PDB file of C-alpha atoms and ligand atoms in Angstrom:
ATOM      1  CA  MET V   1      97.395 199.751 147.316  1.00 59.00           C
ATOM      2  CA  LYS V   2      94.028 200.906 145.980  1.00 74.00           C
ATOM      3  CA  THR V   3      91.679 197.908 145.774  1.00 82.00           C
ATOM      4  CA  PRO V   4      91.049 196.980 142.123  1.00 87.00           C
ATOM      5  CA  MET V   5      87.531 196.628 140.754  1.00 87.00           C
ATOM      6  CA  LYS V   6      85.975 193.167 140.664  1.00 93.00           C
ATOM      7  CA  THR V   7      85.743 193.322 136.888  1.00 90.00           C
ATOM      8  CA  HIS V   8      85.102 189.617 136.390  1.00 92.00           C
ATOM      9  CA  HIS V   9      82.864 186.977 137.851  1.00 93.00           C
ATOM     10  CA  ARG V  10      85.139 183.984 137.269  1.00 98.00           C
ATOM     11  CA  LEU V  11      88.806 184.633 136.422  1.00 98.00           C
ATOM     12  CA  LEU V  12      91.203 181.848 135.395  1.00 98.00           C
ATOM     13  CA  LEU V  13      94.848 181.957 136.531  1.00 98.00           C
ATOM     14  CA  THR V  14      97.107 179.407 134.809  1.00 98.00           C
ATOM     15  CA  GLY V  15     100.563 178.609 136.161  1.00 98.00           C
ATOM     16  CA  ALA V  16      99.100 179.158 139.624  1.00 98.00           C
ATOM     17  CA  ALA V  17     101.716 176.977 141.346  1.00 98.00           C
ATOM     18  CA  GLY V  18     104.657 178.941 139.920  1.00 98.00           C
ATOM     19  CA  GLY V  19     106.557 181.895 141.336  1.00 98.00           C
ATOM     20  CA  LEU V  20     104.299 184.595 139.880  1.00 98.00           C
ATOM     21  CA  GLY V  21     101.145 182.506 140.274  1.00 98.00           C
ATOM     22  CA  THR V  22     101.881 182.199 143.986  1.00 98.00           C
ATOM     23  CA  ALA V  23     102.531 185.943 144.251  1.00 98.00           C
ATOM     24  CA  LEU V  24      99.289 186.782 142.427  1.00 98.00           C
ATOM     25  CA  ARG V  25      96.999 184.212 144.027  1.00 98.00           C
ATOM     26  CA  ASP V  26      95.808 186.420 146.892  1.00 97.00           C
ATOM     27  CA  ARG V  27      96.140 189.659 144.981  1.00 98.00           C
ATOM     28  CA  LEU V  28      93.899 188.586 142.058  1.00 98.00           C
ATOM     29  CA  LYS V  29      91.027 187.619 144.351  1.00 97.00           C
ATOM     30  CA  ALA V  30      90.326 191.357 144.528  1.00 97.00           C
ATOM     31  CA  ASN V  31      89.615 191.363 140.759  1.00 97.00           C
ATOM     32  CA  CYS V  32      86.875 188.736 140.647  1.00 97.00           C
ATOM     33  CA  GLU V  33      84.162 186.878 142.526  1.00 97.00           C
ATOM     34  CA  THR V  34      85.837 183.505 141.984  1.00 98.00           C
ATOM     35  CA  LEU V  35      89.468 182.842 141.075  1.00 98.00           C
ATOM     36  CA  ARG V  36      89.951 179.572 139.212  1.00 98.00           C
ATOM     37  CA  LEU V  37      93.467 178.265 139.763  1.00 98.00           C
ATOM     38  CA  SER V  38      95.131 175.906 137.333  1.00 98.00           C
ATOM     39  CA  ASP V  39      98.494 174.205 136.914  1.00 98.00           C
ATOM     40  CA  LYS V  40      99.669 170.661 136.276  1.00 98.00           C
ATOM     41  CA  SER V  41      99.828 170.141 140.060  1.00 96.00           C
ATOM     42  CA  GLY V  42     100.925 171.834 143.240  1.00 91.00           C
ATOM     43  CA  VAL V  43      98.232 174.443 143.880  1.00 97.00           C
ATOM     44  CA  GLY V  44      97.111 172.891 147.165  1.00 96.00           C
ATOM     45  CA  GLU V  45      93.568 173.202 148.526  1.00 97.00           C
ATOM     46  CA  ALA V  46      91.057 175.801 147.329  1.00 97.00           C
ATOM     47  CA  GLN V  47      90.681 178.693 149.802  1.00 97.00           C
ATOM     48  CA  ASP V  48      87.753 181.122 150.104  1.00 96.00           C
ATOM     49  CA  GLY V  49      86.912 182.616 146.727  1.00 97.00           C
ATOM     50  CA  GLU V  50      88.941 179.991 144.854  1.00 98.00           C
ATOM     51  CA  GLU V  51      88.331 176.876 142.810  1.00 98.00           C
ATOM     52  CA  ILE V  52      90.881 174.514 141.277  1.00 98.00           C
ATOM     53  CA  VAL V  53      90.865 172.880 137.837  1.00 98.00           C
ATOM     54  CA  LEU V  54      94.174 171.132 137.125  1.00 98.00           C
ATOM     55  CA  ALA V  55      95.251 170.764 133.485  1.00 98.00           C
ATOM     56  CA  ASP V  56      98.271 169.989 131.360  1.00 98.00           C
ATOM     57  CA  LEU V  57      98.367 172.805 128.805  1.00 98.00           C
ATOM     58  CA  ALA V  58      99.401 170.305 126.126  1.00 98.00           C
ATOM     59  CA  ASN V  59      96.168 168.339 126.621  1.00 98.00           C
ATOM     60  CA  ALA V  60      93.364 169.974 124.612  1.00 98.00           C
ATOM     61  CA  ALA V  61      90.521 168.262 126.505  1.00 98.00           C
ATOM     62  CA  GLU V  62      91.933 169.278 129.880  1.00 98.00           C
ATOM     63  CA  VAL V  63      92.463 172.851 128.696  1.00 98.00           C
ATOM     64  CA  ASP V  64      88.896 172.974 127.386  1.00 98.00           C
ATOM     65  CA  ALA V  65      87.560 171.976 130.802  1.00 98.00           C
ATOM     66  CA  MET V  66      89.907 174.468 132.480  1.00 98.00           C
ATOM     67  CA  VAL V  67      88.546 177.355 130.382  1.00 98.00           C
ATOM     68  CA  ALA V  68      84.826 176.452 130.389  1.00 98.00           C
ATOM     69  CA  GLY V  69      82.796 178.980 132.373  1.00 98.00           C
ATOM     70  CA  VAL V  70      85.409 181.689 132.937  1.00 98.00           C
ATOM     71  CA  ASP V  71      85.086 185.349 131.874  1.00 97.00           C
ATOM     72  CA  ALA V  72      88.760 186.165 131.435  1.00 98.00           C
ATOM     73  CA  ILE V  73      92.167 184.491 131.635  1.00 98.00           C
ATOM     74  CA  VAL V  74      95.526 185.430 133.118  1.00 98.00           C
ATOM     75  CA  HIS V  75      97.837 182.980 131.346  1.00 99.00           C
ATOM     76  CA  LEU V  76     101.092 182.424 133.226  1.00 98.00           C
ATOM     77  CA  GLY V  77     101.458 178.676 132.709  1.00 98.00           C
ATOM     78  CA  GLY V  78     104.289 177.175 130.698  1.00 98.00           C
ATOM     79  CA  ILE V  79     108.047 176.780 130.530  1.00 98.00           C
ATOM     80  CA  SER V  80     109.506 179.998 131.932  1.00 98.00           C
ATOM     81  CA  VAL V  81     113.183 179.696 130.970  1.00 98.00           C
ATOM     82  CA  GLU V  82     115.291 178.534 128.028  1.00 98.00           C
ATOM     83  CA  ALA V  83     114.900 174.777 127.539  1.00 97.00           C
ATOM     84  CA  ALA V  84     114.898 171.991 124.950  1.00 97.00           C
ATOM     85  CA  PHE V  85     112.451 172.372 122.080  1.00 97.00           C
ATOM     86  CA  GLY V  86     110.326 169.338 123.080  1.00 97.00           C
ATOM     87  CA  PRO V  87     108.970 170.699 126.365  1.00 97.00           C
ATOM     88  CA  ILE V  88     108.703 174.217 124.938  1.00 98.00           C
ATOM     89  CA  LEU V  89     106.685 172.864 122.025  1.00 98.00           C
ATOM     90  CA  GLN V  90     104.272 171.086 124.362  1.00 98.00           C
ATOM     91  CA  ALA V  91     103.758 173.705 127.069  1.00 98.00           C
ATOM     92  CA  ASN V  92     104.241 177.027 125.279  1.00 98.00           C
ATOM     93  CA  ILE V  93     103.331 176.427 121.636  1.00 98.00           C
ATOM     94  CA  LEU V  94     100.725 173.672 121.715  1.00 98.00           C
ATOM     95  CA  GLY V  95      99.658 174.955 125.140  1.00 98.00           C
ATOM     96  CA  VAL V  96      98.906 178.492 124.003  1.00 99.00           C
ATOM     97  CA  TYR V  97      97.072 177.181 120.926  1.00 99.00           C
ATOM     98  CA  ASN V  98      94.914 174.946 123.109  1.00 99.00           C
ATOM     99  CA  LEU V  99      94.187 177.907 125.367  1.00 99.00           C
ATOM    100  CA  TYR V 100      93.005 180.187 122.535  1.00 99.00           C
ATOM    101  CA  GLU V 101      90.958 177.445 120.907  1.00 98.00           C
ATOM    102  CA  ALA V 102      89.207 176.851 124.225  1.00 98.00           C
ATOM    103  CA  ALA V 103      88.707 180.601 124.669  1.00 98.00           C
ATOM    104  CA  ARG V 104      87.153 180.826 121.206  1.00 98.00           C
ATOM    105  CA  LYS V 105      84.820 177.882 121.808  1.00 98.00           C
ATOM    106  CA  HIS V 106      83.713 179.162 125.208  1.00 98.00           C
ATOM    107  CA  GLY V 107      83.353 182.839 124.237  1.00 98.00           C
ATOM    108  CA  VAL V 108      86.097 184.179 126.510  1.00 98.00           C
ATOM    109  CA  LYS V 109      86.891 187.664 125.263  1.00 98.00           C
ATOM    110  CA  ARG V 110      89.884 188.863 127.279  1.00 98.00           C
ATOM    111  CA  VAL V 111      93.294 187.296 127.984  1.00 98.00           C
ATOM    112  CA  VAL V 112      96.374 188.611 129.747  1.00 98.00           C
ATOM    113  CA  PHE V 113      99.265 186.602 128.290  1.00 99.00           C
ATOM    114  CA  ALA V 114     102.558 186.403 130.177  1.00 99.00           C
ATOM    115  CA  SER V 115     104.956 187.064 127.345  1.00 98.00           C
ATOM    116  CA  SER V 116     108.587 187.856 128.056  1.00 98.00           C
ATOM    117  CA  ASN V 117     111.329 190.370 127.452  1.00 98.00           C
ATOM    118  CA  HIS V 118     113.107 187.466 125.729  1.00 98.00           C
ATOM    119  CA  VAL V 119     110.917 188.110 122.650  1.00 98.00           C
ATOM    120  CA  THR V 120     113.251 191.071 122.109  1.00 98.00           C
ATOM    121  CA  GLY V 121     116.317 189.836 123.974  1.00 98.00           C
ATOM    122  CA  PHE V 122     118.730 190.421 121.095  1.00 98.00           C
ATOM    123  CA  TYR V 123     118.326 194.203 121.194  1.00 98.00           C
ATOM    124  CA  LYS V 124     121.254 195.874 122.910  1.00 98.00           C
ATOM    125  CA  GLN V 125     121.140 197.312 126.387  1.00 98.00           C
ATOM    126  CA  SER V 126     122.073 200.649 124.773  1.00 97.00           C
ATOM    127  CA  GLU V 127     118.841 200.683 122.715  1.00 98.00           C
ATOM    128  CA  THR V 128     115.335 201.808 123.662  1.00 98.00           C
ATOM    129  CA  ILE V 129     112.616 199.811 121.964  1.00 98.00           C
ATOM    130  CA  HIS V 130     108.844 200.004 121.847  1.00 97.00           C
ATOM    131  CA  ALA V 131     106.027 197.628 120.953  1.00 97.00           C
ATOM    132  CA  ASP V 132     106.371 198.150 117.195  1.00 97.00           C
ATOM    133  CA  HIS V 133     109.999 197.025 117.035  1.00 98.00           C
ATOM    134  CA  PRO V 134     110.293 193.613 115.331  1.00 98.00           C
ATOM    135  CA  ALA V 135     110.775 190.595 117.570  1.00 98.00           C
ATOM    136  CA  ARG V 136     114.388 189.523 118.086  1.00 98.00           C
ATOM    137  CA  PRO V 137     114.046 186.441 120.312  1.00 98.00           C
ATOM    138  CA  ASP V 138     117.139 185.341 122.189  1.00 98.00           C
ATOM    139  CA  GLY V 139     116.335 181.605 122.300  1.00 98.00           C
ATOM    140  CA  LEU V 140     113.669 178.979 121.759  1.00 98.00           C
ATOM    141  CA  TYR V 141     111.835 180.206 124.852  1.00 98.00           C
ATOM    142  CA  GLY V 142     111.671 183.710 123.367  1.00 98.00           C
ATOM    143  CA  VAL V 143     110.553 182.269 120.024  1.00 98.00           C
ATOM    144  CA  SER V 144     107.709 180.431 121.782  1.00 98.00           C
ATOM    145  CA  LYS V 145     106.559 183.670 123.430  1.00 98.00           C
ATOM    146  CA  ALA V 146     106.717 185.441 120.048  1.00 98.00           C
ATOM    147  CA  PHE V 147     104.496 182.650 118.709  1.00 98.00           C
ATOM    148  CA  GLY V 148     102.028 183.287 121.536  1.00 98.00           C
ATOM    149  CA  GLU V 149     101.990 186.993 120.702  1.00 98.00           C
ATOM    150  CA  ASP V 150     101.320 186.300 117.001  1.00 98.00           C
ATOM    151  CA  LEU V 151      98.712 183.658 117.764  1.00 98.00           C
ATOM    152  CA  SER V 152      96.860 186.033 120.078  1.00 98.00           C
ATOM    153  CA  ARG V 153      96.919 188.720 117.375  1.00 98.00           C
ATOM    154  CA  PHE V 154      95.309 186.249 114.969  1.00 98.00           C
ATOM    155  CA  TYR V 155      92.597 185.370 117.503  1.00 98.00           C
ATOM    156  CA  PHE V 156      91.947 189.109 117.968  1.00 98.00           C
ATOM    157  CA  ASP V 157      91.767 189.888 114.256  1.00 98.00           C
ATOM    158  CA  ARG V 158      89.623 186.834 113.416  1.00 98.00           C
ATOM    159  CA  TYR V 159      87.547 186.319 116.572  1.00 98.00           C
ATOM    160  CA  GLY V 160      87.757 189.560 118.559  1.00 98.00           C
ATOM    161  CA  ILE V 161      89.457 188.025 121.597  1.00 98.00           C
ATOM    162  CA  GLU V 162      91.326 190.911 123.230  1.00 98.00           C
ATOM    163  CA  THR V 163      94.799 190.172 124.580  1.00 98.00           C
ATOM    164  CA  ALA V 164      97.456 192.075 126.464  1.00 98.00           C
ATOM    165  CA  CYS V 165     100.844 190.522 125.743  1.00 98.00           C
ATOM    166  CA  VAL V 166     102.780 191.533 128.829  1.00 98.00           C
ATOM    167  CA  ARG V 167     106.489 191.243 128.089  1.00 98.00           C
ATOM    168  CA  ILE V 168     107.471 190.735 131.682  1.00 98.00           C
ATOM    169  CA  GLY V 169     110.979 191.865 132.529  1.00 98.00           C
ATOM    170  CA  SER V 170     112.214 190.309 135.786  1.00 98.00           C
ATOM    171  CA  SER V 171     109.512 189.868 138.403  1.00 98.00           C
ATOM    172  CA  PHE V 172     111.055 188.811 141.683  1.00 98.00           C
ATOM    173  CA  PRO V 173     110.961 190.194 145.237  1.00 98.00           C
ATOM    174  CA  GLU V 174     114.097 192.257 144.466  1.00 98.00           C
ATOM    175  CA  PRO V 175     116.412 192.834 141.473  1.00 98.00           C
ATOM    176  CA  LYS V 176     119.129 190.165 141.627  1.00 97.00           C
ATOM    177  CA  ASP V 177     121.819 191.914 139.539  1.00 97.00           C
ATOM    178  CA  ARG V 178     122.626 195.106 137.642  1.00 98.00           C
ATOM    179  CA  ARG V 179     120.654 194.046 134.564  1.00 98.00           C
ATOM    180  CA  MET V 180     117.530 193.680 136.665  1.00 98.00           C
ATOM    181  CA  LEU V 181     117.782 197.323 137.745  1.00 98.00           C
ATOM    182  CA  ALA V 182     116.403 197.965 134.232  1.00 98.00           C
ATOM    183  CA  THR V 183     114.084 194.974 133.921  1.00 98.00           C
ATOM    184  CA  TRP V 184     112.619 194.680 137.435  1.00 98.00           C
ATOM    185  CA  LEU V 185     108.865 194.483 137.960  1.00 98.00           C
ATOM    186  CA  SER V 186     107.626 194.356 141.550  1.00 98.00           C
ATOM    187  CA  PHE V 187     104.841 191.912 142.385  1.00 98.00           C
ATOM    188  CA  ASP V 188     102.556 194.833 143.328  1.00 98.00           C
ATOM    189  CA  ASP V 189     103.247 196.545 139.987  1.00 98.00           C
ATOM    190  CA  LEU V 190     102.659 193.249 138.177  1.00 98.00           C
ATOM    191  CA  HIS V 191      99.283 193.085 139.856  1.00 98.00           C
ATOM    192  CA  ARG V 192      98.592 196.739 138.985  1.00 98.00           C
ATOM    193  CA  LEU V 193      99.488 195.997 135.376  1.00 98.00           C
ATOM    194  CA  ILE V 194      97.248 192.918 135.169  1.00 98.00           C
ATOM    195  CA  SER V 195      94.415 194.806 136.881  1.00 98.00           C
ATOM    196  CA  ALA V 196      94.765 197.580 134.292  1.00 98.00           C
ATOM    197  CA  CYS V 197      94.654 195.020 131.462  1.00 98.00           C
ATOM    198  CA  LEU V 198      91.519 193.451 132.945  1.00 98.00           C
ATOM    199  CA  SER V 199      89.690 196.726 133.567  1.00 97.00           C
ATOM    200  CA  THR V 200      90.567 199.035 130.671  1.00 97.00           C
ATOM    201  CA  PRO V 201      87.418 199.550 128.566  1.00 97.00           C
ATOM    202  CA  VAL V 202      89.110 198.800 125.249  1.00 98.00           C
ATOM    203  CA  LEU V 203      92.203 196.593 125.334  1.00 98.00           C
ATOM    204  CA  GLY V 204      92.420 195.487 121.712  1.00 98.00           C
ATOM    205  CA  HIS V 205      95.559 193.509 120.945  1.00 98.00           C
ATOM    206  CA  SER V 206      98.289 195.232 122.885  1.00 98.00           C
ATOM    207  CA  ILE V 207     101.916 194.697 123.726  1.00 98.00           C
ATOM    208  CA  ILE V 208     103.233 196.203 126.928  1.00 98.00           C
ATOM    209  CA  PHE V 209     106.575 195.806 128.652  1.00 98.00           C
ATOM    210  CA  GLY V 210     106.161 194.664 132.242  1.00 98.00           C
ATOM    211  CA  MET V 211     108.464 196.864 134.294  1.00 98.00           C
ATOM    212  CA  SER V 212     108.317 199.058 137.358  1.00 98.00           C
ATOM    213  CA  ASP V 213     109.144 202.781 137.280  1.00 98.00           C
ATOM    214  CA  ASN V 214     112.888 202.131 137.015  1.00 98.00           C
ATOM    215  CA  ALA V 215     115.231 205.048 136.235  1.00 98.00           C
ATOM    216  CA  VAL V 216     117.263 202.930 133.803  1.00 97.00           C
ATOM    217  CA  THR V 217     115.018 201.428 131.153  1.00 97.00           C
ATOM    218  CA  TRP V 218     115.299 199.942 127.663  1.00 98.00           C
ATOM    219  CA  TRP V 219     111.571 199.922 126.960  1.00 98.00           C
ATOM    220  CA  ASP V 220     109.094 202.586 125.927  1.00 98.00           C
ATOM    221  CA  ASN V 221     105.455 201.861 126.795  1.00 98.00           C
ATOM    222  CA  SER V 222     104.033 204.951 125.098  1.00 97.00           C
ATOM    223  CA  ARG V 223     102.047 202.804 122.638  1.00 96.00           C
ATOM    224  CA  ALA V 224     100.177 201.185 125.533  1.00 97.00           C
ATOM    225  CA  ARG V 225      98.857 204.290 127.312  1.00 96.00           C
ATOM    226  CA  HIS V 226      95.275 203.092 126.723  1.00 97.00           C
ATOM    227  CA  ILE V 227      95.863 200.307 129.247  1.00 98.00           C
ATOM    228  CA  GLY V 228      96.246 202.849 132.039  1.00 97.00           C
ATOM    229  CA  TYR V 229      99.113 201.123 133.850  1.00 98.00           C
ATOM    230  CA  VAL V 230     100.891 203.436 136.277  1.00 97.00           C
ATOM    231  CA  PRO V 231     103.785 201.701 138.079  1.00 98.00           C
ATOM    232  CA  GLN V 232     104.371 202.788 141.651  1.00 98.00           C
ATOM    233  CA  ASP V 233     107.542 200.911 142.582  1.00 98.00           C
ATOM    234  CA  SER V 234     111.112 201.329 141.355  1.00 98.00           C
ATOM    235  CA  SER V 235     114.315 199.288 141.365  1.00 98.00           C
ATOM    236  CA  ASP V 236     116.191 202.457 142.291  1.00 98.00           C
ATOM    237  CA  VAL V 237     115.841 201.809 146.022  1.00 98.00           C
ATOM    238  CA  PHE V 238     117.933 198.640 145.529  1.00 98.00           C
ATOM    239  CA  ARG V 239     120.656 200.249 143.363  1.00 98.00           C
ATOM    240  CA  GLU V 240     123.335 200.795 146.001  1.00 98.00           C
ATOM    241  CA  ALA V 241     122.948 197.303 147.444  1.00 98.00           C
ATOM    242  CA  VAL V 242     123.048 195.692 143.983  1.00 98.00           C
ATOM    243  CA  TYR V 243     126.202 197.636 143.030  1.00 98.00           C
ATOM    244  CA  ALA V 244     127.845 196.707 146.328  1.00 97.00           C
ATOM    245  CA  ARG V 245     127.408 192.977 145.826  1.00 97.00           C
ATOM    246  CA  THR V 246     128.085 192.748 142.051  1.00 96.00           C
ATOM    247  CA  SER V 247     131.066 193.625 139.874  1.00 95.00           C
ATOM    248  CA  ALA V 248     131.131 195.851 136.786  1.00 95.00           C
ATOM    249  CA  PRO V 249     129.928 194.103 133.628  1.00 94.00           C
ATOM    250  CA  ASP V 250     132.437 192.663 131.137  1.00 96.00           C
ATOM    251  CA  LEU V 251     131.407 194.396 127.920  1.00 95.00           C
ATOM    252  CA  ASP V 252     132.894 191.546 125.851  1.00 96.00           C
ATOM    253  CA  ASP V 253     130.293 189.242 127.396  1.00 97.00           C
ATOM    254  CA  PRO V 254     127.097 189.005 125.282  1.00 97.00           C
ATOM    255  CA  ALA V 255     125.145 188.709 128.544  1.00 97.00           C
ATOM    256  CA  ALA V 256     126.190 192.275 129.354  1.00 97.00           C
ATOM    257  CA  VAL V 257     125.617 193.614 125.840  1.00 98.00           C
ATOM    258  CA  TYR V 258     122.120 192.355 125.043  1.00 98.00           C
ATOM    259  CA  GLN V 259     118.859 193.007 126.837  1.00 98.00           C
ATOM    260  CA  GLY V 260     118.205 189.291 127.297  1.00 98.00           C
ATOM    261  CA  GLY V 261     121.266 188.936 129.553  1.00 98.00           C
ATOM    262  CA  ALA V 262     122.424 185.362 130.126  1.00 97.00           C
ATOM    263  CA  PHE V 263     119.489 184.008 128.076  1.00 98.00           C
ATOM    264  CA  VAL V 264     121.324 185.041 124.882  1.00 97.00           C
ATOM    265  CA  LYS V 265     123.909 182.308 125.512  1.00 97.00           C
ATOM    266  CA  ALA V 266     121.785 179.660 127.248  1.00 96.00           C
ATOM    267  CA  GLY V 267     121.639 176.179 125.732  1.00 89.00           C
ATOM    268  CA  PRO V 268     121.549 174.311 123.432  1.00 81.00           C
ATOM    269  CA  PHE V 269     119.853 171.655 125.506  1.00 82.00           C
TER     270      PHE V 269
HETATM  271  P1  NAI I 301     107.323 179.380 136.904  1.00 61.09           P
HETATM  272  O1  NAI I 301     108.169 178.452 136.113  1.00 61.09           O
HETATM  273  O2  NAI I 301     107.613 179.549 138.347  1.00 61.09           O
HETATM  274  O3  NAI I 301     105.783 178.961 136.758  1.00 61.09           O
HETATM  275  C1  NAI I 301     105.252 178.419 135.568  1.00 61.09           C
HETATM  276  C2  NAI I 301     104.181 177.442 135.942  1.00 61.09           C
HETATM  277  O4  NAI I 301     103.673 176.868 134.732  1.00 61.09           O
HETATM  278  C3  NAI I 301     104.686 176.293 136.833  1.00 61.09           C
HETATM  279  O5  NAI I 301     103.939 176.218 138.025  1.00 61.09           O
HETATM  280  C4  NAI I 301     104.506 175.063 135.958  1.00 61.09           C
HETATM  281  O6  NAI I 301     104.078 173.912 136.680  1.00 61.09           O
HETATM  282  C5  NAI I 301     103.426 175.514 134.982  1.00 61.09           C
HETATM  283  N1  NAI I 301     103.488 174.718 133.759  1.00 61.09           N
HETATM  284  C6  NAI I 301     104.578 174.425 133.008  1.00 61.09           C
HETATM  285  N2  NAI I 301     104.259 173.585 132.014  1.00 61.09           N
HETATM  286  C7  NAI I 301     102.931 173.352 132.120  1.00 61.09           C
HETATM  287  C8  NAI I 301     102.010 172.560 131.388  1.00 61.09           C
HETATM  288  N3  NAI I 301     102.399 171.838 130.335  1.00 61.09           N
HETATM  289  N4  NAI I 301     100.727 172.556 131.786  1.00 61.09           N
HETATM  290  C9  NAI I 301     100.316 173.263 132.864  1.00 61.09           C
HETATM  291  N5  NAI I 301     101.142 174.050 133.595  1.00 61.09           N
HETATM  292  C10 NAI I 301     102.434 174.073 133.224  1.00 61.09           C
HETATM  293  O7  NAI I 301     107.389 180.783 136.154  1.00 61.09           O
HETATM  294  P2  NAI I 301     107.026 182.233 136.712  1.00 61.09           P
HETATM  295  O8  NAI I 301     108.276 182.941 137.051  1.00 61.09           O
HETATM  296  O9  NAI I 301     105.949 182.146 137.706  1.00 61.09           O
HETATM  297  O10 NAI I 301     106.469 182.924 135.373  1.00 61.09           O
HETATM  298  C11 NAI I 301     105.105 182.872 135.039  1.00 61.09           C
HETATM  299  C12 NAI I 301     104.955 183.254 133.582  1.00 61.09           C
HETATM  300  O11 NAI I 301     105.494 184.543 133.370  1.00 61.09           O
HETATM  301  C13 NAI I 301     105.660 182.309 132.617  1.00 61.09           C
HETATM  302  O12 NAI I 301     104.857 182.149 131.465  1.00 61.09           O
HETATM  303  C14 NAI I 301     106.933 183.050 132.271  1.00 61.09           C
HETATM  304  O13 NAI I 301     107.393 182.705 130.976  1.00 61.09           O
HETATM  305  C15 NAI I 301     106.482 184.491 132.359  1.00 61.09           C
HETATM  306  N6  NAI I 301     107.572 185.388 132.675  1.00 61.09           N
HETATM  307  C16 NAI I 301     108.068 185.437 133.963  1.00 61.09           C
HETATM  308  C17 NAI I 301     109.083 186.305 134.274  1.00 61.09           C
HETATM  309  C18 NAI I 301     109.590 186.466 135.664  1.00 61.09           C
HETATM  310  O14 NAI I 301     110.420 187.358 135.883  1.00 61.09           O
HETATM  311  N7  NAI I 301     109.151 185.686 136.646  1.00 61.09           N
HETATM  312  C19 NAI I 301     109.707 187.152 133.238  1.00 61.09           C
HETATM  313  C20 NAI I 301     109.112 186.995 131.921  1.00 61.09           C
HETATM  314  C21 NAI I 301     108.087 186.151 131.674  1.00 61.09           C
HETATM  315  C1  15L I 302     112.010 185.407 131.967  1.00 61.09           C
HETATM  316  O1  15L I 302     111.334 185.324 130.947  1.00 61.09           O
HETATM  317  C2  15L I 302     112.038 184.316 132.959  1.00 61.09           C
HETATM  318  O2  15L I 302     110.791 183.687 133.074  1.00 61.09           O
HETATM  319  C3  15L I 302     112.475 184.754 134.338  1.00 61.09           C
HETATM  320  O3  15L I 302     112.835 183.590 135.087  1.00 61.09           O
HETATM  321  C4  15L I 302     113.618 185.762 134.333  1.00 61.09           C
HETATM  322  O4  15L I 302     114.808 185.141 134.083  1.00 61.09           O
HETATM  323  C5  15L I 302     113.339 186.884 133.347  1.00 61.09           C
HETATM  324  O5  15L I 302     112.860 186.452 132.091  1.00 61.09           O
HETATM  325  C6  15L I 302     114.530 187.809 133.091  1.00 61.09           C
HETATM  326  O6  15L I 302     114.792 188.123 131.946  1.00 61.09           O
HETATM  327  O7  15L I 302     115.151 188.231 134.062  1.00 61.09           O
END
């Protein structure tokens, strides 16, 4: 992969101990002089080019210290699946507010926010949607990501903090089922997408669906061409293997009808 530009001196990665944080940890060092890693715990020792500032996103003072001195933020931290409202409120709603307040106070002007396809999970798998379609969250998790998208728009309009809301599809080593043939985002493409968000001259407040160059797709990224993201991977190479190990979808099952898959019937917790 072409080496990305070191566009930032000190870049903050939240959720660094999670699945995507772990996948991006080495990759993002190419984008900055120093990568600041944060999570509640579990990031291990700092390696070359890294520093660690642990923080609970729900704790405003800890988040303030986590953000102080960075030039840009890749915000992955938070609850990443459907869950009870209490933890979602703390990590995703209060957490994203604390993050933007700290960014405002410390003059951070660019954020890449890990939003989710579950902001629009109640559109059907037979529909193609783009960034201007209204949110149709498929659960409290999706609602919390929609809140993050709206909050970041407010901080752009009022304070000029640019944000890319990346509605990540399914970012795993391989697509796990037939739905993920449409939603899959390779780790390398995720890094390409974040690099594009960090380096594009004018980001503004943008919504982009995080997907690889999959033949089957429900999402149209034509409103985000200014970001300059060009995916280079595709789920298509996994299609035969996925079909061989999975059965045809039951079209009476909401998980097969809606884009959010099983999330549309998860909970209540
Ligand atoms: P993950 O659950 O593996 O990682 C999330 C990290 O956030 C964890 O390390 C956790 O400790 C941390 N975290 C949770 N609550 C926290 C708090 N209160 N304070 C500080 N840290 C906290 O999730 P994954 O898969 O790595 O996803 C990363 C981000 O991308 C999440 O925001 C998720 O919603 C989003 N996303 C991921 C997708 C995927 O396919 N992996 C799809 C769509 C969105
Ligand atoms: C998400 O938002 C989740 O974080 C991830 O675990 C996947 O389940 C993904 O969506 C998906 O829709 O496949």
